[in-house]
PDB file of C-alpha atoms in Angstrom:
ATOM      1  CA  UNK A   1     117.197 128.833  80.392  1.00 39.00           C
ATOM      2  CA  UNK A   2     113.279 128.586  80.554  1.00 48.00           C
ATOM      3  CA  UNK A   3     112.006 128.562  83.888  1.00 48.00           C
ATOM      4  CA  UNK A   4     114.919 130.899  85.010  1.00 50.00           C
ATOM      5  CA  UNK A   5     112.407 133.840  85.178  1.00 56.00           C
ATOM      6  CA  UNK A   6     109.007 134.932  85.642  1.00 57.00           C
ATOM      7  CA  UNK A   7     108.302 135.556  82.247  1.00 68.00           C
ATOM      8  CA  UNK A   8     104.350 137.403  83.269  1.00 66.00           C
ATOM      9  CA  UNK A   9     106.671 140.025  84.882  1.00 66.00           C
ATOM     10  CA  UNK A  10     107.976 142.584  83.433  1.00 68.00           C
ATOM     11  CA  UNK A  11     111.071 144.352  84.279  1.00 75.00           C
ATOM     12  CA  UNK A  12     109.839 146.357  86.756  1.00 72.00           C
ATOM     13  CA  UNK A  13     108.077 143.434  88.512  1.00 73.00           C
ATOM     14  CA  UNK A  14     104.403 144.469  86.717  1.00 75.00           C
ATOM     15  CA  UNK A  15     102.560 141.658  85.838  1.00 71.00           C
ATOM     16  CA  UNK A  16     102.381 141.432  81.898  1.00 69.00           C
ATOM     17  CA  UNK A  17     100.724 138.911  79.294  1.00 70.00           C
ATOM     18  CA  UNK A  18     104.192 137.178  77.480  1.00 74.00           C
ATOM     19  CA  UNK A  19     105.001 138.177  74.064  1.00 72.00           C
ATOM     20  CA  UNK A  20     104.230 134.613  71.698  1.00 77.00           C
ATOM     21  CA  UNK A  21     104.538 136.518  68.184  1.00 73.00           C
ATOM     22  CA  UNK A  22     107.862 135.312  67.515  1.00 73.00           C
ATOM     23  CA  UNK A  23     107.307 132.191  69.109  1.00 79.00           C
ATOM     24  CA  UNK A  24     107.514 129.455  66.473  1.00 79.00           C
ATOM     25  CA  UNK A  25     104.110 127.397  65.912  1.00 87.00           C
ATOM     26  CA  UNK A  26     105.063 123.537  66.869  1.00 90.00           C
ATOM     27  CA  UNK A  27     102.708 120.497  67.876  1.00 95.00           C
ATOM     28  CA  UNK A  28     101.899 121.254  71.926  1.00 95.00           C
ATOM     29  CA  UNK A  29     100.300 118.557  73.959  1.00 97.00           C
ATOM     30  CA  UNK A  30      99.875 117.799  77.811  1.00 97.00           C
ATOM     31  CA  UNK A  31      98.556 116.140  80.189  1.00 98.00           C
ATOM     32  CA  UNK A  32      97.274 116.845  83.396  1.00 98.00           C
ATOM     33  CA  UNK A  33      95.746 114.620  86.208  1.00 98.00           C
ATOM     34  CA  UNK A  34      93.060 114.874  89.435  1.00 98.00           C
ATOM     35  CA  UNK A  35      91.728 112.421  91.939  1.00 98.00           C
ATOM     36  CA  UNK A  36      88.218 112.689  94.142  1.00 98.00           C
ATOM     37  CA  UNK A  37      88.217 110.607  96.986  1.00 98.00           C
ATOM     38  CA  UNK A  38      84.295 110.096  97.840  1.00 97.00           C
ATOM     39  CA  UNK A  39      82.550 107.369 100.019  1.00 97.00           C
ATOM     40  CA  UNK A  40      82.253 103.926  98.840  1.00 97.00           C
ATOM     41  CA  UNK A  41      78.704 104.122  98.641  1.00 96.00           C
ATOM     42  CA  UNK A  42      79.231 107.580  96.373  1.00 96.00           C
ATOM     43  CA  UNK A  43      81.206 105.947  93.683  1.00 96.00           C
ATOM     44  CA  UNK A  44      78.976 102.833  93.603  1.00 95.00           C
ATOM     45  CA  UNK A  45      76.220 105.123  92.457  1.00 94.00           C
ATOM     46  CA  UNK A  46      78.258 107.193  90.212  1.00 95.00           C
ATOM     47  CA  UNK A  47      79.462 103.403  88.662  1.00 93.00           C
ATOM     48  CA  UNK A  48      75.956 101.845  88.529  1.00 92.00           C
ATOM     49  CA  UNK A  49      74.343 105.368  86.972  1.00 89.00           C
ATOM     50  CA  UNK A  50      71.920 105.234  90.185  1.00 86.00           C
ATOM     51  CA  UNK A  51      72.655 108.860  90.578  1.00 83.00           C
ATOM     52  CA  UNK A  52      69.140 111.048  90.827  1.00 79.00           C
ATOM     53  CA  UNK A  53      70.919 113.402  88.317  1.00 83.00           C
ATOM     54  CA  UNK A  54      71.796 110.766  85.629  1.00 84.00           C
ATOM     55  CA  UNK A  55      75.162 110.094  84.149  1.00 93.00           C
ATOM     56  CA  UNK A  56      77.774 112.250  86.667  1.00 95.00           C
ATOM     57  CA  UNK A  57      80.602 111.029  84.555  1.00 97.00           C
ATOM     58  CA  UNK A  58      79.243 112.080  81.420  1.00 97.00           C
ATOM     59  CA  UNK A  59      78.642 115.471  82.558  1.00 97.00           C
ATOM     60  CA  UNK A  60      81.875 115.929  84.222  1.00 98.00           C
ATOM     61  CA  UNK A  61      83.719 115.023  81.018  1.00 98.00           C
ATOM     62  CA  UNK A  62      81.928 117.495  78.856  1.00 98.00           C
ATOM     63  CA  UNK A  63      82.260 120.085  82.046  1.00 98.00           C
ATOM     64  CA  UNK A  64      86.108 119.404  81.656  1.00 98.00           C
ATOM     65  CA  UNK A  65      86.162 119.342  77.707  1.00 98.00           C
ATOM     66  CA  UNK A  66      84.136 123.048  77.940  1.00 98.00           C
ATOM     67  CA  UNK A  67      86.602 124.212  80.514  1.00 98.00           C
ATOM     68  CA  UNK A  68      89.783 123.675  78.687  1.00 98.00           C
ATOM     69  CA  UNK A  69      87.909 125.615  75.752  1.00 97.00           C
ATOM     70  CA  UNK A  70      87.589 128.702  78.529  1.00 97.00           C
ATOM     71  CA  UNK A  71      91.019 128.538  80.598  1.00 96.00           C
ATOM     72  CA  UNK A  72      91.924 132.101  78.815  1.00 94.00           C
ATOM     73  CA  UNK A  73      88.967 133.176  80.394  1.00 95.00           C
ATOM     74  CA  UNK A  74      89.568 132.014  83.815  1.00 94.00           C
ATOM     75  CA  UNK A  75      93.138 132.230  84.191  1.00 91.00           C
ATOM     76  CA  UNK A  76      94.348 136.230  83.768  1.00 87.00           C
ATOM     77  CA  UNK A  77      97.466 135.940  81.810  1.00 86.00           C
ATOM     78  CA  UNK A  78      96.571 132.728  79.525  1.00 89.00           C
ATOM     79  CA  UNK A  79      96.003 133.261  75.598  1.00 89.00           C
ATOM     80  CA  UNK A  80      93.547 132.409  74.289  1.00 90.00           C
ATOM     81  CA  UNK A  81      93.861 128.991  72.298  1.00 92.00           C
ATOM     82  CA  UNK A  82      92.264 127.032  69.225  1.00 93.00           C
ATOM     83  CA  UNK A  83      92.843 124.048  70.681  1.00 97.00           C
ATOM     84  CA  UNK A  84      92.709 121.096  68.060  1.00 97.00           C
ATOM     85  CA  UNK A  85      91.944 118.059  70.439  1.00 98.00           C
ATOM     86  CA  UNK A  86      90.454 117.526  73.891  1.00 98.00           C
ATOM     87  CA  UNK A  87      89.922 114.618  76.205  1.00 98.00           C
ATOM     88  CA  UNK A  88      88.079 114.034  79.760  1.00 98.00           C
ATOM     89  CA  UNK A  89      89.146 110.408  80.949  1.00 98.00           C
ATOM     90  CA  UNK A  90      87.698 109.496  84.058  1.00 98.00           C
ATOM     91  CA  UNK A  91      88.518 106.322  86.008  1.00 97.00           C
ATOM     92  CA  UNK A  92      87.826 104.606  89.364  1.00 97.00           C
ATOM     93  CA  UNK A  93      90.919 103.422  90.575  1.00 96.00           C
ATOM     94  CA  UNK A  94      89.907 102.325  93.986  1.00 96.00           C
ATOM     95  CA  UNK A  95      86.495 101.501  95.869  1.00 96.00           C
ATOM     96  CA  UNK A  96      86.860 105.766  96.873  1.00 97.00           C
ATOM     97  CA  UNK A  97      88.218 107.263  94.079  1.00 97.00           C
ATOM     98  CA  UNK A  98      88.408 108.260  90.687  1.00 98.00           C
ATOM     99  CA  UNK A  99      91.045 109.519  88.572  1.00 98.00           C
ATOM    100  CA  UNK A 100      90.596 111.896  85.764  1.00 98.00           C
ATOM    101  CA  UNK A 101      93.087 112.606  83.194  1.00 98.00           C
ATOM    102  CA  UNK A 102      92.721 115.620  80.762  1.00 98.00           C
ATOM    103  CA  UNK A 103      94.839 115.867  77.744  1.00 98.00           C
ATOM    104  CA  UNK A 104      94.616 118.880  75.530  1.00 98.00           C
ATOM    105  CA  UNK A 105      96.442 119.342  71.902  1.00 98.00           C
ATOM    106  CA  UNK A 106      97.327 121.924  69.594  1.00 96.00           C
ATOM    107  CA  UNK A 107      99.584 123.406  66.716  1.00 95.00           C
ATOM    108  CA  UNK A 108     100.252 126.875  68.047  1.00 91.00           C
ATOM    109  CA  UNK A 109     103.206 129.245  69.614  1.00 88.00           C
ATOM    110  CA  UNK A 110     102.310 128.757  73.314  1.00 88.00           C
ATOM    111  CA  UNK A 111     101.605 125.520  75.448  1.00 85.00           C
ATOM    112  CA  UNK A 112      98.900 123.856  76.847  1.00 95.00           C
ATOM    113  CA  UNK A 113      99.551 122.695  79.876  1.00 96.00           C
ATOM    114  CA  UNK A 114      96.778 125.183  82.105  1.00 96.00           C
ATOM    115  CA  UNK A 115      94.099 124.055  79.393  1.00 97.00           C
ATOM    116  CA  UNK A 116      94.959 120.203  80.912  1.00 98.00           C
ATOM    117  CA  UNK A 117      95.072 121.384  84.354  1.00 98.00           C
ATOM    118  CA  UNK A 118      91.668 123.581  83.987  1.00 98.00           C
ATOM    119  CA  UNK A 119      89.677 120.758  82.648  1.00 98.00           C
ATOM    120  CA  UNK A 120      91.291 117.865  85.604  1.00 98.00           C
ATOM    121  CA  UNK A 121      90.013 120.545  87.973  1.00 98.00           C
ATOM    122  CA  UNK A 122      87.118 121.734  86.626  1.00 98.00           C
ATOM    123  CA  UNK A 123      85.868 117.881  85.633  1.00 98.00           C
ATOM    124  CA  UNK A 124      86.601 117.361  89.615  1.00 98.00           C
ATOM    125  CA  UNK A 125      84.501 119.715  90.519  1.00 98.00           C
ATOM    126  CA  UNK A 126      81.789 118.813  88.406  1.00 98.00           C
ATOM    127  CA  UNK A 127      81.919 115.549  90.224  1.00 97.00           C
ATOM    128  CA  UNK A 128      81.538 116.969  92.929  1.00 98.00           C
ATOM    129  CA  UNK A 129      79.161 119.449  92.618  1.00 97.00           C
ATOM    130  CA  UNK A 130      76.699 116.542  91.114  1.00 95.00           C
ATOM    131  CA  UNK A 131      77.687 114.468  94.681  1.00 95.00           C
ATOM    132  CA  UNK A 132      77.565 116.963  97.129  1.00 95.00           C
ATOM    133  CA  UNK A 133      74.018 116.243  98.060  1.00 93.00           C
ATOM    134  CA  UNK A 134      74.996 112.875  98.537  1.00 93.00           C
ATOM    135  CA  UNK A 135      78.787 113.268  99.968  1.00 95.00           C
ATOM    136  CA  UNK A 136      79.750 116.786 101.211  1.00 96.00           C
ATOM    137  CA  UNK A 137      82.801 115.002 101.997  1.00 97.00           C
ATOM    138  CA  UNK A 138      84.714 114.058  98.856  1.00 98.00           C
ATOM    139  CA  UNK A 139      88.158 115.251  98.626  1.00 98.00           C
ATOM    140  CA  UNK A 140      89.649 116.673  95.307  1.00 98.00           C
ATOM    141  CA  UNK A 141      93.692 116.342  95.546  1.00 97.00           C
ATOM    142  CA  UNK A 142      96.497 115.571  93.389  1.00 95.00           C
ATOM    143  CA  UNK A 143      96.019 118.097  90.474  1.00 98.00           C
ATOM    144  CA  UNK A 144      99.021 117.843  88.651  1.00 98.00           C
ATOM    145  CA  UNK A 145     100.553 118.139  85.562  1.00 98.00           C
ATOM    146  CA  UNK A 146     102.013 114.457  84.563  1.00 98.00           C
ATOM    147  CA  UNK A 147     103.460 115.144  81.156  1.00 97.00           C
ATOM    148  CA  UNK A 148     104.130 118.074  78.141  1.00 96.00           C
ATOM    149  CA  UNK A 149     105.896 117.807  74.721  1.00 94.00           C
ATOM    150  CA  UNK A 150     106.623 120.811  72.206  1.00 92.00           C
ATOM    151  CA  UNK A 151     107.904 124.016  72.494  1.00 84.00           C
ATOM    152  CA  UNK A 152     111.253 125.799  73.055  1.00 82.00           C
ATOM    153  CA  UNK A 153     111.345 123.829  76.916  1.00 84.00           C
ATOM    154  CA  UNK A 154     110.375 120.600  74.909  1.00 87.00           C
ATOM    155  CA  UNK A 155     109.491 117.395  76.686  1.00 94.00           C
ATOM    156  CA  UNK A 156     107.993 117.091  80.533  1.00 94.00           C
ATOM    157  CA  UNK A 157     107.522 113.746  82.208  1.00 96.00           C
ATOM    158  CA  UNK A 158     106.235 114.279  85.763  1.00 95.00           C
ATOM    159  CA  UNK A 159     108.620 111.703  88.016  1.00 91.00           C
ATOM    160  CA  UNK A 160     108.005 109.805  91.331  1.00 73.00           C
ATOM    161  CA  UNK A 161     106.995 113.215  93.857  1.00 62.00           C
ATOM    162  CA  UNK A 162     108.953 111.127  96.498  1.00 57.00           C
ATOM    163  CA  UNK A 163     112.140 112.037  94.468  1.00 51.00           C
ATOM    164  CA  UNK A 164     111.197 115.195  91.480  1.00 53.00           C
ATOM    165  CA  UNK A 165     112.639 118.509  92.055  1.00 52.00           C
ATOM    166  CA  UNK A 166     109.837 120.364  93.067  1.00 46.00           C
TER     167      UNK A 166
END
């Protein structure tokens, strides 16, 4: 059953890229999801583009879209991916915070779930590293993958954390 075994080990406990030759190519997609907690005053110039640096969500968005593109590079045992679709949503969902929400796509023989996750982080830090000057004190939390489709372990749906199987 997938998720039985570490499949980046190999039998002698040697960390090892997985085989995906015989894998069969299906439609992969996931989604993955970050929050930055900021002060008030932070977001409202993020919101009204009053930002000395210009548009902070902008940039974060293509930081996130570029990241996903480079999560083979980043990540040691990751292949690397022609990913067919990315997108960087990014959404204040309280006076503090904002939530992004990465989705990446692709017709290939391994998922994508650390592209989604690399791009939600990496468009968090962007945020932040824009901010900083302004707020050392924003908080990036909650990275998470919230849902995956395709492949042999088929169909994710991240559940309440109160009550998922961690």
């Amino acid at each position: 059953m997938p998720g039985d075994r570490f499949t980046h080990l190999d039998d002698q406990g040697r960390a090892q890229m997985v085989d995906v030759t015989d894998k069969a190519e299906t439609q992969r997609e996931a989604t993955a999801r970050a929050r930055i907690r900021m002060k008030p005053q932070t977001l409202a110039m993020i919101r009204d583009q009053r930002h000395p640096k210009g548009d902070v969500l902008a940039t974060a968005r293509i930081a996130g879209i570029q990241a996903a593109k480079k999560t083979w590079d980043l990540i040691p045992m990751c292949h690397p991916l022609l990913l067919s679709k990315v997108t960087v949503a990014i959404e204040e969902t309280a006076e503090d915070s904002l939530e992004i929400l990465a989705t990446c796509k692709l017709k290939g023989v391994t998922g994508v779930e650390m592209e989604a996750l690399t791009a939600a982080s990496v468009a968090a830090l962007t945020l932040y590293d824009m901010c900083k000057a302004v707020d050392r004190g924003m908080v990036i939390e909650e990275v998470c993958l919230l849902e995956k489709s395709g492949g042999r372990s088929g169909h994710y749906q991240r559940q309440d954390p109160e009550t998922e199987d961690q």
